[in-house]
XYZ file of C-alpha atoms in Angstrom:
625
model
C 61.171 -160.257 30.561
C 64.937 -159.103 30.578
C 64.000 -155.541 31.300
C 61.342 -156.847 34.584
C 64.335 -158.776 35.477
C 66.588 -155.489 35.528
C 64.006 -153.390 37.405
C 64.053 -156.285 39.936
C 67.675 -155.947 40.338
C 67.691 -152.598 40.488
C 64.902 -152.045 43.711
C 66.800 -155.112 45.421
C 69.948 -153.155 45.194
C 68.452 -150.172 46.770
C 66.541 -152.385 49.568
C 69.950 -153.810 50.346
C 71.711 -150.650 50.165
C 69.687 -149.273 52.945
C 70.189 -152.379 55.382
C 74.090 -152.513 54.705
C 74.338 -148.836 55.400
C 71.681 -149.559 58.785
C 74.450 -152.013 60.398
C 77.086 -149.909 58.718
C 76.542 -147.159 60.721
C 78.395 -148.633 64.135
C 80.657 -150.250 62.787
C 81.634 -154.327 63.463
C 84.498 -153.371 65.622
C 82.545 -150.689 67.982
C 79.529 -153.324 69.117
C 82.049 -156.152 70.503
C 85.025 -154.213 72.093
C 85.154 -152.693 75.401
C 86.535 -150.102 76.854
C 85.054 -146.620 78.269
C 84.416 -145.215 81.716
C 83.603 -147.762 84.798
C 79.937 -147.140 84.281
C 79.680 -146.014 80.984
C 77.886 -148.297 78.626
C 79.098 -146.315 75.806
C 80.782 -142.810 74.560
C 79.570 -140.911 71.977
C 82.530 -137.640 71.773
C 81.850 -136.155 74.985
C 78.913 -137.648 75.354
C 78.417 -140.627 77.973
C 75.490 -143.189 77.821
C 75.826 -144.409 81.097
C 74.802 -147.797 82.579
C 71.618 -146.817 84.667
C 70.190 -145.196 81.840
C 70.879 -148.231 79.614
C 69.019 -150.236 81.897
C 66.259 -147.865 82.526
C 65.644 -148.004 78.556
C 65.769 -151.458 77.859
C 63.498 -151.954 81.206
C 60.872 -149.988 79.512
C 61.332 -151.590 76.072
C 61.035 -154.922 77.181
C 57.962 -153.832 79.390
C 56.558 -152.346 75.967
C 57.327 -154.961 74.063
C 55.653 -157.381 76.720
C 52.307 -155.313 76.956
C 52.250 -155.617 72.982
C 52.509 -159.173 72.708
C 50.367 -160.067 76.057
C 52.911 -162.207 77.974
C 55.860 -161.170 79.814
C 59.445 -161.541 77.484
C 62.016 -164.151 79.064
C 66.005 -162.970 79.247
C 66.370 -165.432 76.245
C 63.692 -163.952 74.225
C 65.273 -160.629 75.095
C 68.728 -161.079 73.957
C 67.097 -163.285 70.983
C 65.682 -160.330 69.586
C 68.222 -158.462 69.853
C 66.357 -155.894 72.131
C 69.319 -154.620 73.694
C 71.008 -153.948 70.494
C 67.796 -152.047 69.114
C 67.854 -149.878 72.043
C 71.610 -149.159 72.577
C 71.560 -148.252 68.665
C 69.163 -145.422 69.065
C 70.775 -144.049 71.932
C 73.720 -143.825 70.341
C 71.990 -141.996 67.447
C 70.412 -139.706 69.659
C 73.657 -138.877 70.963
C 75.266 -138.447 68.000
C 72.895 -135.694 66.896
C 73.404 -134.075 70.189
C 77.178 -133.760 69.825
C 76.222 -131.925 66.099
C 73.439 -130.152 67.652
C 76.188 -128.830 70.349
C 78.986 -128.514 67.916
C 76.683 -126.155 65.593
C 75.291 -123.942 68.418
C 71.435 -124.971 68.295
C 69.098 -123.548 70.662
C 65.263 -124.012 71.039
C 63.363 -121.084 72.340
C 60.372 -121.317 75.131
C 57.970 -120.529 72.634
C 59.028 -123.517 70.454
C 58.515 -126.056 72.872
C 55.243 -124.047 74.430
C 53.898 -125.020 70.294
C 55.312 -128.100 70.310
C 53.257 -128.978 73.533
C 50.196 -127.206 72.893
C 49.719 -128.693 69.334
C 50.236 -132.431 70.658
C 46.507 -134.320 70.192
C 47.582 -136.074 73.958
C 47.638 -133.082 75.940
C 44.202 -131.938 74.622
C 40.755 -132.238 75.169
C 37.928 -133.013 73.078
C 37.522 -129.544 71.814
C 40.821 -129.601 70.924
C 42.156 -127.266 73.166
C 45.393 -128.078 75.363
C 44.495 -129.804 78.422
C 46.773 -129.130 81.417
C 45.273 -132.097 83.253
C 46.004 -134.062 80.657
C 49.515 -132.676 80.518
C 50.241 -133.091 84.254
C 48.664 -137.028 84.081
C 51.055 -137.317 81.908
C 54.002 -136.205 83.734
C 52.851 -138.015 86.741
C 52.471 -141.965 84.350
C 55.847 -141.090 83.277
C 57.188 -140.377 86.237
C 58.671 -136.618 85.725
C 58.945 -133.117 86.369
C 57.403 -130.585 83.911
C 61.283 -128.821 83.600
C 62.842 -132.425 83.074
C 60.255 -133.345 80.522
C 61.007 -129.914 78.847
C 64.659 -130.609 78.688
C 64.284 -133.613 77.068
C 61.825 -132.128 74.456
C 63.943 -129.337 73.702
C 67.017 -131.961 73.098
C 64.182 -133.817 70.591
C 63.147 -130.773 68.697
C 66.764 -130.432 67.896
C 67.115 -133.610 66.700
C 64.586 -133.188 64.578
C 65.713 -130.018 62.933
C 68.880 -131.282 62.558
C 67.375 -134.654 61.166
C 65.026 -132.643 58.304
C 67.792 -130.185 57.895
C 69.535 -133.604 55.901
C 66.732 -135.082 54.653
C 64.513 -132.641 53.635
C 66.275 -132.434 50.670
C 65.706 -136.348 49.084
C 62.739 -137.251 47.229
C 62.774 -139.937 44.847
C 63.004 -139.686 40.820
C 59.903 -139.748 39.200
C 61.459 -141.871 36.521
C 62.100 -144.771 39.400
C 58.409 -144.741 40.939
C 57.084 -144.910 37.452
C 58.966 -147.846 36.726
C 58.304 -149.303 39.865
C 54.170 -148.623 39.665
C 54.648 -150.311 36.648
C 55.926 -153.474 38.147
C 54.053 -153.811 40.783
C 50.970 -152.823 39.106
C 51.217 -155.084 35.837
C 48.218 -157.308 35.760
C 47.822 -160.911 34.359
C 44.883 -162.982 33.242
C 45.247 -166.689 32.460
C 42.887 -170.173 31.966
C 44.069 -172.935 34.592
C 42.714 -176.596 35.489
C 43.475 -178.325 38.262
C 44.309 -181.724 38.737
C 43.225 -183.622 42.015
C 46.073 -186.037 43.287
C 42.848 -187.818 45.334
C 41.562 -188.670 41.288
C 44.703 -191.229 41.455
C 43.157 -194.059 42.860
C 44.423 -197.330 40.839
C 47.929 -197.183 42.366
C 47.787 -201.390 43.467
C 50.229 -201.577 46.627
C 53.672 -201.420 47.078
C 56.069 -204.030 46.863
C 58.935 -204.583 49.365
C 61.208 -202.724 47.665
C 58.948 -199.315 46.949
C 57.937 -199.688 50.832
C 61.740 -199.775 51.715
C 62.658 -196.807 49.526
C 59.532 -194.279 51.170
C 60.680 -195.896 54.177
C 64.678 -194.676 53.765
C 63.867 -191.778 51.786
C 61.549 -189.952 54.623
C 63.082 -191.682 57.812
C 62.677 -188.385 59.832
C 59.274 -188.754 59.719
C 59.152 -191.847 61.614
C 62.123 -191.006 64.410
C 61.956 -191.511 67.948
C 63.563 -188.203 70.093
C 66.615 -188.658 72.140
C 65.346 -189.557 75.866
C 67.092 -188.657 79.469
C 66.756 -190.919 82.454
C 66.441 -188.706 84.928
C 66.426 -188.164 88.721
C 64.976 -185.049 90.043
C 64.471 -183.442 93.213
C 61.858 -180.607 93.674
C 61.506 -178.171 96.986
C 58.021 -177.127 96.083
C 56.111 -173.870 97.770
C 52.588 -175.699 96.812
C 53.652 -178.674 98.442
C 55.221 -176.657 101.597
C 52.141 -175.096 101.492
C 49.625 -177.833 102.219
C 51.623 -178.509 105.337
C 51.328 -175.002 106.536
C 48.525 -173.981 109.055
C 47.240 -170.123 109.711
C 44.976 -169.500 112.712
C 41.683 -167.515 111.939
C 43.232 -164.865 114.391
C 46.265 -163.868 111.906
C 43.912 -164.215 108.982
C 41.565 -161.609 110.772
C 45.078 -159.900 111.418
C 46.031 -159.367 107.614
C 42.981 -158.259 106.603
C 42.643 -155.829 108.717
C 46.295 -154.572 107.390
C 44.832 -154.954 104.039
C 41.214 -153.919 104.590
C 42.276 -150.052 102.394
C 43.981 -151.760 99.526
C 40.787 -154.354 98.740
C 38.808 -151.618 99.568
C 36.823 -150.957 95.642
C 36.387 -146.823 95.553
C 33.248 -145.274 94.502
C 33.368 -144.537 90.818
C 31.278 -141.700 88.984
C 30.344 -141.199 85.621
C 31.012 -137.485 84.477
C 30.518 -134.948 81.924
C 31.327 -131.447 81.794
C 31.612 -128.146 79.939
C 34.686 -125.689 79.981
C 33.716 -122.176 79.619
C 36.077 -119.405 79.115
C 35.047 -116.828 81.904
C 32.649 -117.153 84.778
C 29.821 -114.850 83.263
C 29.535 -117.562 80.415
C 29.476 -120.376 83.333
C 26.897 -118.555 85.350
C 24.922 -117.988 82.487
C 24.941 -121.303 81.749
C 24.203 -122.563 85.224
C 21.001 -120.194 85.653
C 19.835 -121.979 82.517
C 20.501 -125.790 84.002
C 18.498 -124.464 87.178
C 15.633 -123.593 85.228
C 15.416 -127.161 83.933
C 17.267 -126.966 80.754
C 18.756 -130.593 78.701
C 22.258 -130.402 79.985
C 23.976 -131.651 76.582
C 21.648 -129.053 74.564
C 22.517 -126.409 76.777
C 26.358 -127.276 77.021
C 25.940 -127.330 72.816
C 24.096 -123.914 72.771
C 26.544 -122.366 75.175
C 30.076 -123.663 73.919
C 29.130 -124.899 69.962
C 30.353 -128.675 71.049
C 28.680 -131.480 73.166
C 29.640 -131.873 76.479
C 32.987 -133.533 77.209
C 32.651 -137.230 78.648
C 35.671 -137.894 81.375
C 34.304 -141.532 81.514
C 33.476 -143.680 84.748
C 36.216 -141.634 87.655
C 37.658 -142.340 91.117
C 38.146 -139.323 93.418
C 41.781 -139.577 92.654
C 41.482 -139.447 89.024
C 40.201 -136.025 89.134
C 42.444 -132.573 90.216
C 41.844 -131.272 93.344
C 39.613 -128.401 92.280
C 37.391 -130.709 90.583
C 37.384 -133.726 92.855
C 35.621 -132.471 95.794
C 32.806 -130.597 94.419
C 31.929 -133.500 91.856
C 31.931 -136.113 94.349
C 29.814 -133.921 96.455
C 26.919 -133.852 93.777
C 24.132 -136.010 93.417
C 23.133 -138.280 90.123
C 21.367 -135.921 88.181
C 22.578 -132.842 89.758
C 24.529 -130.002 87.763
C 27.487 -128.265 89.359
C 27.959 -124.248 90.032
C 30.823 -123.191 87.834
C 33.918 -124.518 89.307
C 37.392 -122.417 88.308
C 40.093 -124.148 87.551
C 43.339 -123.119 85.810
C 41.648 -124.481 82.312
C 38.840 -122.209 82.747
C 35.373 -122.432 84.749
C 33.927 -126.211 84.476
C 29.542 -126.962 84.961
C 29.782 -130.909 85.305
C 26.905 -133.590 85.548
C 27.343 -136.829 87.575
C 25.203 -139.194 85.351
C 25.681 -142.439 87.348
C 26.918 -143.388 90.902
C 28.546 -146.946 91.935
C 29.119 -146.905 95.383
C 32.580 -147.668 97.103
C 32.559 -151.246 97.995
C 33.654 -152.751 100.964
C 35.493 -155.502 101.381
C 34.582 -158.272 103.974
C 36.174 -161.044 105.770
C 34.047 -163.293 105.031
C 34.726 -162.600 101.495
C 38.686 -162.334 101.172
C 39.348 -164.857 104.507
C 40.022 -167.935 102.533
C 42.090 -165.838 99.901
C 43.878 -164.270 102.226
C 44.857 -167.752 104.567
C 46.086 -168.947 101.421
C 47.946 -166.238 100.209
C 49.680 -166.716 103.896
C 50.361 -170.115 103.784
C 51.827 -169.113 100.279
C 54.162 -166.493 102.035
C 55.698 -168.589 104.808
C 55.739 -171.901 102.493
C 58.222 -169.560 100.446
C 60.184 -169.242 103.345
C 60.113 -172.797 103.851
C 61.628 -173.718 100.514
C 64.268 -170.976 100.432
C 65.270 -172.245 104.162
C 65.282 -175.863 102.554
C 67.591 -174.767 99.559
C 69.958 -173.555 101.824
C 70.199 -176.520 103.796
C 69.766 -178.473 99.961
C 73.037 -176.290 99.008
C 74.615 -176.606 102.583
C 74.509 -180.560 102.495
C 75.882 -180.977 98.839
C 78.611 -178.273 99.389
C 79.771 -180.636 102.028
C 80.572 -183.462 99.478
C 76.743 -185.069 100.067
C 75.070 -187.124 96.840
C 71.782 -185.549 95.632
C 70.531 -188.680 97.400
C 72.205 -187.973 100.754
C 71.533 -184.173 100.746
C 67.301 -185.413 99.990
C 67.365 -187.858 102.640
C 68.748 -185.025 105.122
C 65.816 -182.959 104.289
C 63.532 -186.180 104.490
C 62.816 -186.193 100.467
C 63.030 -188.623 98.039
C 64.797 -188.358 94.682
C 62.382 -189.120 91.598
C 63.591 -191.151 89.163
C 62.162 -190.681 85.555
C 63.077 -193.435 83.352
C 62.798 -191.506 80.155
C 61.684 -187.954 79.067
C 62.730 -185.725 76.503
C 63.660 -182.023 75.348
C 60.308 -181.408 75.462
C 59.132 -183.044 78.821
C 57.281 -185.596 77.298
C 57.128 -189.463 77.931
C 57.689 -192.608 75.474
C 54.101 -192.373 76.185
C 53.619 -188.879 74.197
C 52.508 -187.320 77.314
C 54.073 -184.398 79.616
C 55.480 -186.288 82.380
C 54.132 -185.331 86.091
C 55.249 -183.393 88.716
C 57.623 -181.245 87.106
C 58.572 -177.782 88.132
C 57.539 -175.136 85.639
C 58.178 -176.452 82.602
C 60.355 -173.621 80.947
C 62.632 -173.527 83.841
C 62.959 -176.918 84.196
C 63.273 -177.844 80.455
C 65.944 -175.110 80.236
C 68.161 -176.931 82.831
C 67.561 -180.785 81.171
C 68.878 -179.400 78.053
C 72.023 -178.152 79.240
C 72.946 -180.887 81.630
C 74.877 -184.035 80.289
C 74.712 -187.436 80.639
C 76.598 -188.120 84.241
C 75.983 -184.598 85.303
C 74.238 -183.045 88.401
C 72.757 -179.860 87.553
C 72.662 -176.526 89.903
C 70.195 -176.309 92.570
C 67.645 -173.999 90.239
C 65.237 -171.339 91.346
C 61.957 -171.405 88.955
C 59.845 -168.595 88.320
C 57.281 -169.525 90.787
C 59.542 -170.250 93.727
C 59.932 -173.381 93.294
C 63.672 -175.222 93.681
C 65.299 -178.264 91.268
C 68.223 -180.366 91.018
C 68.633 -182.986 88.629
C 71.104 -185.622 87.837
C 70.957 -187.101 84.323
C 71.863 -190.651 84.591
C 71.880 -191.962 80.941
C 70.549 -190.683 77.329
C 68.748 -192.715 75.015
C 69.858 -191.922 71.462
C 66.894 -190.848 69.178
C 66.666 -193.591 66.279
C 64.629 -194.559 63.788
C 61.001 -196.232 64.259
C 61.538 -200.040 62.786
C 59.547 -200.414 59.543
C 57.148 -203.053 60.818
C 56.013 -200.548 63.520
C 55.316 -197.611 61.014
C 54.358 -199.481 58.314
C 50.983 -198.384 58.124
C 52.346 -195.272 58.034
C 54.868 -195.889 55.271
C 52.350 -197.107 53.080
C 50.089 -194.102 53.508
C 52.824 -191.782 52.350
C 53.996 -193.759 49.204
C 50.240 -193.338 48.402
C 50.457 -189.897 48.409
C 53.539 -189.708 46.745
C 52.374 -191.890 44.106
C 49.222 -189.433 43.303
C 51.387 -186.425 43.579
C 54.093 -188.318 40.707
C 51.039 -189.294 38.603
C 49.393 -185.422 39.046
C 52.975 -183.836 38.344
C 52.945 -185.855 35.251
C 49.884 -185.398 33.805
C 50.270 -181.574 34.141
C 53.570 -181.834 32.285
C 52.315 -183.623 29.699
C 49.445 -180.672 29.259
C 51.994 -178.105 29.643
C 53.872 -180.047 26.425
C 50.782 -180.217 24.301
C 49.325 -176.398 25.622
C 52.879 -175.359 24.024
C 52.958 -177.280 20.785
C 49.925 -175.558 19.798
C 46.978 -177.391 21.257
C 43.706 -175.187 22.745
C 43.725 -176.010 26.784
C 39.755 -175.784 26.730
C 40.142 -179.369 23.701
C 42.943 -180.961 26.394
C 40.485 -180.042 29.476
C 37.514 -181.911 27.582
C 39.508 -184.800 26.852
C 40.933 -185.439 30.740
C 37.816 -184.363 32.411
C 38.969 -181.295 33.345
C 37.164 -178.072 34.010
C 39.190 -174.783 32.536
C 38.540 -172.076 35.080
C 39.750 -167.982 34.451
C 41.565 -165.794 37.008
C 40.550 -162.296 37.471
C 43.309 -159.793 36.430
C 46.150 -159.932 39.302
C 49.385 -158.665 39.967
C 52.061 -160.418 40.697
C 51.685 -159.748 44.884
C 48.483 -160.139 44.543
C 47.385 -162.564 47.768
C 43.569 -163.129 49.154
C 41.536 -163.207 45.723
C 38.473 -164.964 46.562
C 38.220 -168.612 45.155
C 41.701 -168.314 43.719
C 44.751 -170.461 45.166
C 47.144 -167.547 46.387
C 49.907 -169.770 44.174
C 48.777 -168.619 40.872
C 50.076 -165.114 40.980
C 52.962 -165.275 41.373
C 53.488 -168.306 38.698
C 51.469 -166.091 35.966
C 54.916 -163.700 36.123
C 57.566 -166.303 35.655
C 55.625 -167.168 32.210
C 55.589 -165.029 28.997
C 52.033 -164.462 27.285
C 50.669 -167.637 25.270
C 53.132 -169.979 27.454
C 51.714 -172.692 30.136
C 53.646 -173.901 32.748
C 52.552 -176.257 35.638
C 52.976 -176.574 39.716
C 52.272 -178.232 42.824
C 49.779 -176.876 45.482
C 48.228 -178.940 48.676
C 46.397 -182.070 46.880
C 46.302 -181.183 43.467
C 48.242 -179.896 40.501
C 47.615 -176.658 38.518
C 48.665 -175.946 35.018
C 48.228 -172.277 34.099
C 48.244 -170.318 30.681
C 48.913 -166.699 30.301
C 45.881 -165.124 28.350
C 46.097 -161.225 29.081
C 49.014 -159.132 30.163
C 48.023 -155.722 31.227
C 48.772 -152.049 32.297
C 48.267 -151.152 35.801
C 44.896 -150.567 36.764
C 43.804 -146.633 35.581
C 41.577 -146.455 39.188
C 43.134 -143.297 41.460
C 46.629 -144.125 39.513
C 47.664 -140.964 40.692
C 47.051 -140.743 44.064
C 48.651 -144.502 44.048
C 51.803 -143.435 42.395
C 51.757 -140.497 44.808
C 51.897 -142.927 47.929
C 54.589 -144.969 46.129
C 56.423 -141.916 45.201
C 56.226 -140.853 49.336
C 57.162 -144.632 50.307
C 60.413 -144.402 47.926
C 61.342 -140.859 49.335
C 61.086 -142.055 53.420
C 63.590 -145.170 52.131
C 65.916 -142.316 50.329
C 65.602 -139.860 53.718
C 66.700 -142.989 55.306
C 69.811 -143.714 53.353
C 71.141 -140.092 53.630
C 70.622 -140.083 57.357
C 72.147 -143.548 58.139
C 75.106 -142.055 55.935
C 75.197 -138.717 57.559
C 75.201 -141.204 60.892
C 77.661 -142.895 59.904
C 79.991 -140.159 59.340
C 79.127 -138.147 62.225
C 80.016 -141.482 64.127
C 83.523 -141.759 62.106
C 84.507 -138.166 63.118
C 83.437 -138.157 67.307
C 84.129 -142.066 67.682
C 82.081 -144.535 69.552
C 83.018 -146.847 72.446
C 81.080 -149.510 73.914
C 82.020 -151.235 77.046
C 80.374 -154.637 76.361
C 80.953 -155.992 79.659
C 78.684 -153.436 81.408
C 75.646 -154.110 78.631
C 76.163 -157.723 79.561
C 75.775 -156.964 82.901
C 72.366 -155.256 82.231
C 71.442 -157.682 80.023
C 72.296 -160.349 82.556
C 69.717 -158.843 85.195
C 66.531 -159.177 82.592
């Protein structure tokens, strides 16, 4: 047990290590002061991260980030996850390297980054060979120039030399991944019962007393929240909306303007072949005309099935190709077509025809969408006046009634917009935006006039706060007397695997104690102590089988029952691809050492050209999100 317990020590120390030396690297001082050029978010040497390009970063981070988890990321959620951190941090490292990669002279030649672009799987097509379509979408998603992209990948492959120049070098001690294969892959086998807290069923009823005590001891379970009394005023683009009224003529009007955009282009499915030279193409065109399969024929002619570019607009296609494919019917093979690739036979499989839009079919859309646009115009104009009238010493009252509104009062609703009545109270601007603004406004206060997400515009006043307190025991008591039941099955469980435990280790056989409770003795498969998911097994044993020596029994709780466990078997890590395991574990422990001797060659190369943040300008950035 002592020596498990030092091995445990030992990997936490090395885990911690490497995120000490990770917020190490910047240094405490560096991330809060400020300081630097006007627009200079930071200074790395002579190199300046400047605001713009801050922004840009984080702007494509967050949009990343959003994509990923399906819903866009709020300015709270961005600073609470420390986004702008994460992305100012590898900036910073990247310039770091570039100051050594400058200081030591590094160049990249053409042909490194001509390798470097021709081996990338996303520039190539399905045979494997570089695509300069692909390349040139590319460019064109990320919004670049084929030299600007190349100066940024020759700043990269620098990086990266300089990067495996350091760490090439670290690879972990066979002695530690042994050790720590044989930790993690120790397995345990043990009998267990389990003991139903639902088998407790004689437990009488409480007295006054007992009822008082469950009641005292879990009085957060039975609180009422803290309430606001609330009035509220909303300037609402739905409800400026409905008195809005568009003619048929300007409907007819805006679709006309927007007849192109709702316009659905024709689509076509295609497949092709890519031949190297035009003899190969014809030759393979004069054996489509004579009625050949095209896929068997692309297959006999290149040694790969035809390439599938999917269901294509006009646009998605380059020029050379765009014209003569969407000139050919369904069915019909191409003549060879050059291109800078090569010489290209396609096949349109399918056809959907363009689609056109109609006003029957986008006028109601479209008249709403307008009212939607000038009701906008109708609440911002209101909020001025709204802001005008209260900037003149008016009461939220007095600055409604000159717009011909009337304040909402709601007697009581909490953090969470809910009623007394455990339902979201009505009328409410969207609720983050408006729930944001409740919380921070205190009793007696009138908040800002607030612009929500969808337009919408709120001021509220918060005219008293009911304190949260405790639900009186003759209201809950049902409630109360439910949970000293279970309480009083869990004690009487807990107990009687304690008093199993204490007879397991005075000598007694658990399969004699099972019989004489009524208990069933059940085995667990071999598993190691992170073992989680085993089939019919509570994922709670595992881990309790390694804080036990062999022949020892120990009990604990789990959802509605009790288990008591003894350790039968301990046992080697299983034989089964051992090597290739210890290999991965051996690669895993290596990455974590490449990463401590970077962060520390980081944070030296950081120590000797100095870092300066201007805080004030991130904030600024951050601010805008």
């Amino acid at each position: 047990m002592k020596s498990r317990n030092l091995l445990v020590k030992i990997v936490t120390g090395i885990l911690f290590s490497l995120l000490i030396l990770s917020f190490a690297v910047w240094g405490i001082g560096d991330i809060f002061r400020g300081g630097g050029q006007a627009q200079a978010v930071a200074e790395v040497g002579d190199t300046v991260i400047d605001q713009r390009a801050f922004a840009e970063e984080l702007s494509r981070e967050i949009g990343t980030l959003s994509r990923r988890l399906g819903t866009p990321l709020s300015g709270q959620q961005v600073r609470a996850f420390g986004i702008p951190q994460q992305v100012l941090s590898r900036m910073i490292s990247r310039a770091i390297l570039d100051e050594q990669a400058k200081r030591q002279g590094m160049l990249v030649t053409s042909g490194q980054m001509q390798q470097e672009i021709l081996g990338n799987a996303s520039f190539q097509d399905g045979t494997g060979r570089f695509d300069a379509n692909r390349f040139n979408l590319f460019l064109r998603q990320i919004n670049m120039s084929e030299q600007a992209y190349l100066a940024l990948l020759g700043e990269e492959i620098k990086r990266q030399q300089l990067t495996a120049a350091v760490t090439s070098a670290a690879v972990a001690p066979d002695s530690l991944a042994e050790q720590l294969f044989a930790y993690r892959g120790e397995r345990r086998v043990a009998d267990y019962v389990t003991i139903d807290t639902a088998a407790f069923t004689d437990l009488g009823e409480p007295d006054a007393a007992a009822l008082q005590a469950t009641y005292d001891s879990e009085g957060g379970s039975f609180m009422r929240p803290s309430y606001k009394e609330v009035t509220l005023v909303v300037l609402s683009v739905d409800a400026a909306a409905k008195q809005v009224s568009v003619s048929d003529a300007r409907v007819a009007e805006a679709f006309e303007a927007r007849k192109e955009q709702l316009r659905v282009p024709e689509r076509r499915s295609v497949s092709q072949a890519l031949l190297p030279d035009a003899a190969a193409a014809q030759a393979l065109a004069d054996r489509l005309a004579e009625g050949a399969d095209f896929a068997a024929a692309v297959e006999e002619a290149t040694g790969s099935a035809p390439i599938d570019l999917g269901s294509v607009t006009r646009d998605d296609l380059p020029p050379e190709l765009a014209e003569p494919v969407f000139a050919l019917s369904a069915g019909q093979p191409s003549a060879p077509i050059p291109s800078a690739l090569g010489w290209h036979l396609v096949l349109v499989s399918e056809i959907v025809p363009a689609e056109e839009p109609s006003l029957e079919e986008y006028g109601e859309s479209l008249r709403d969408e307008l009212k939607k646009e000038e009701a906008v115009n109708i609440v911002i104009a209101q909020a001025n006046r709204f802001d005008e009238e209260l900037a003149s010493g008016a009461t939220l009252e007095q600055a409604a009634a000159a717009l011909k509104m009337e304040p909402r009062r709601i007697p009581a609703i909490d953090d969470q917009g809910r009623t007394p009545a455990d339902e979201l109270a009505e009328g409410l601007p969207p609720l983050n935006d408006f729930l944001q603004v409740l919380r921070g406004t205190s009793p007696g206060e009138t908040s800002t006039l607030s612009e929500s997400v969808e337009g919408d515009f709120f001021i509220l006043r918060v005219e008293n706060v009911i304190p949260a307190e405790k639900k009186p025991l003759a209201e809950v008591r049902e409630d109360v007397i439910r949970l000293w039941r279970d309480n009083e099955q869990a004690r009487l469980a807990r107990e009687k695997g304690e008093s199993i435990v204490a007879r397991l280790n005075e000598g007694q056989q658990l399969a004699a104690v099972a019989e004489a409770e009524g208990l069933t003795v059940a085995q667990t498969p071999p598993v190691t102590r992170f073992q989680t998911g085993q089939e019919g097994l509570d994922p709670r044993i595992p881990p309790q089988l390694f804080e036990i020596d062999k022949g020892e029994a120990a009990t604990f709780a789990a959802p509605g029952r009790q288990i008591v466990v003894k350790v039968t078997e301990v046992l080697p890590p299983d034989s089964a691809d051992r090597e290739a395991r210890l290999g991965r574990l051996t690669d895993q422990l290596s990455a974590a050492l490449r990463d401590d001797v970077f962060q520390q060659f980081l944070a030296a190369l950081q120590q000797e050209f100095g870092v300066a943040i201007n805080q004030r300008l991130i904030d600024q950035v951050v601010e805008g999100f």
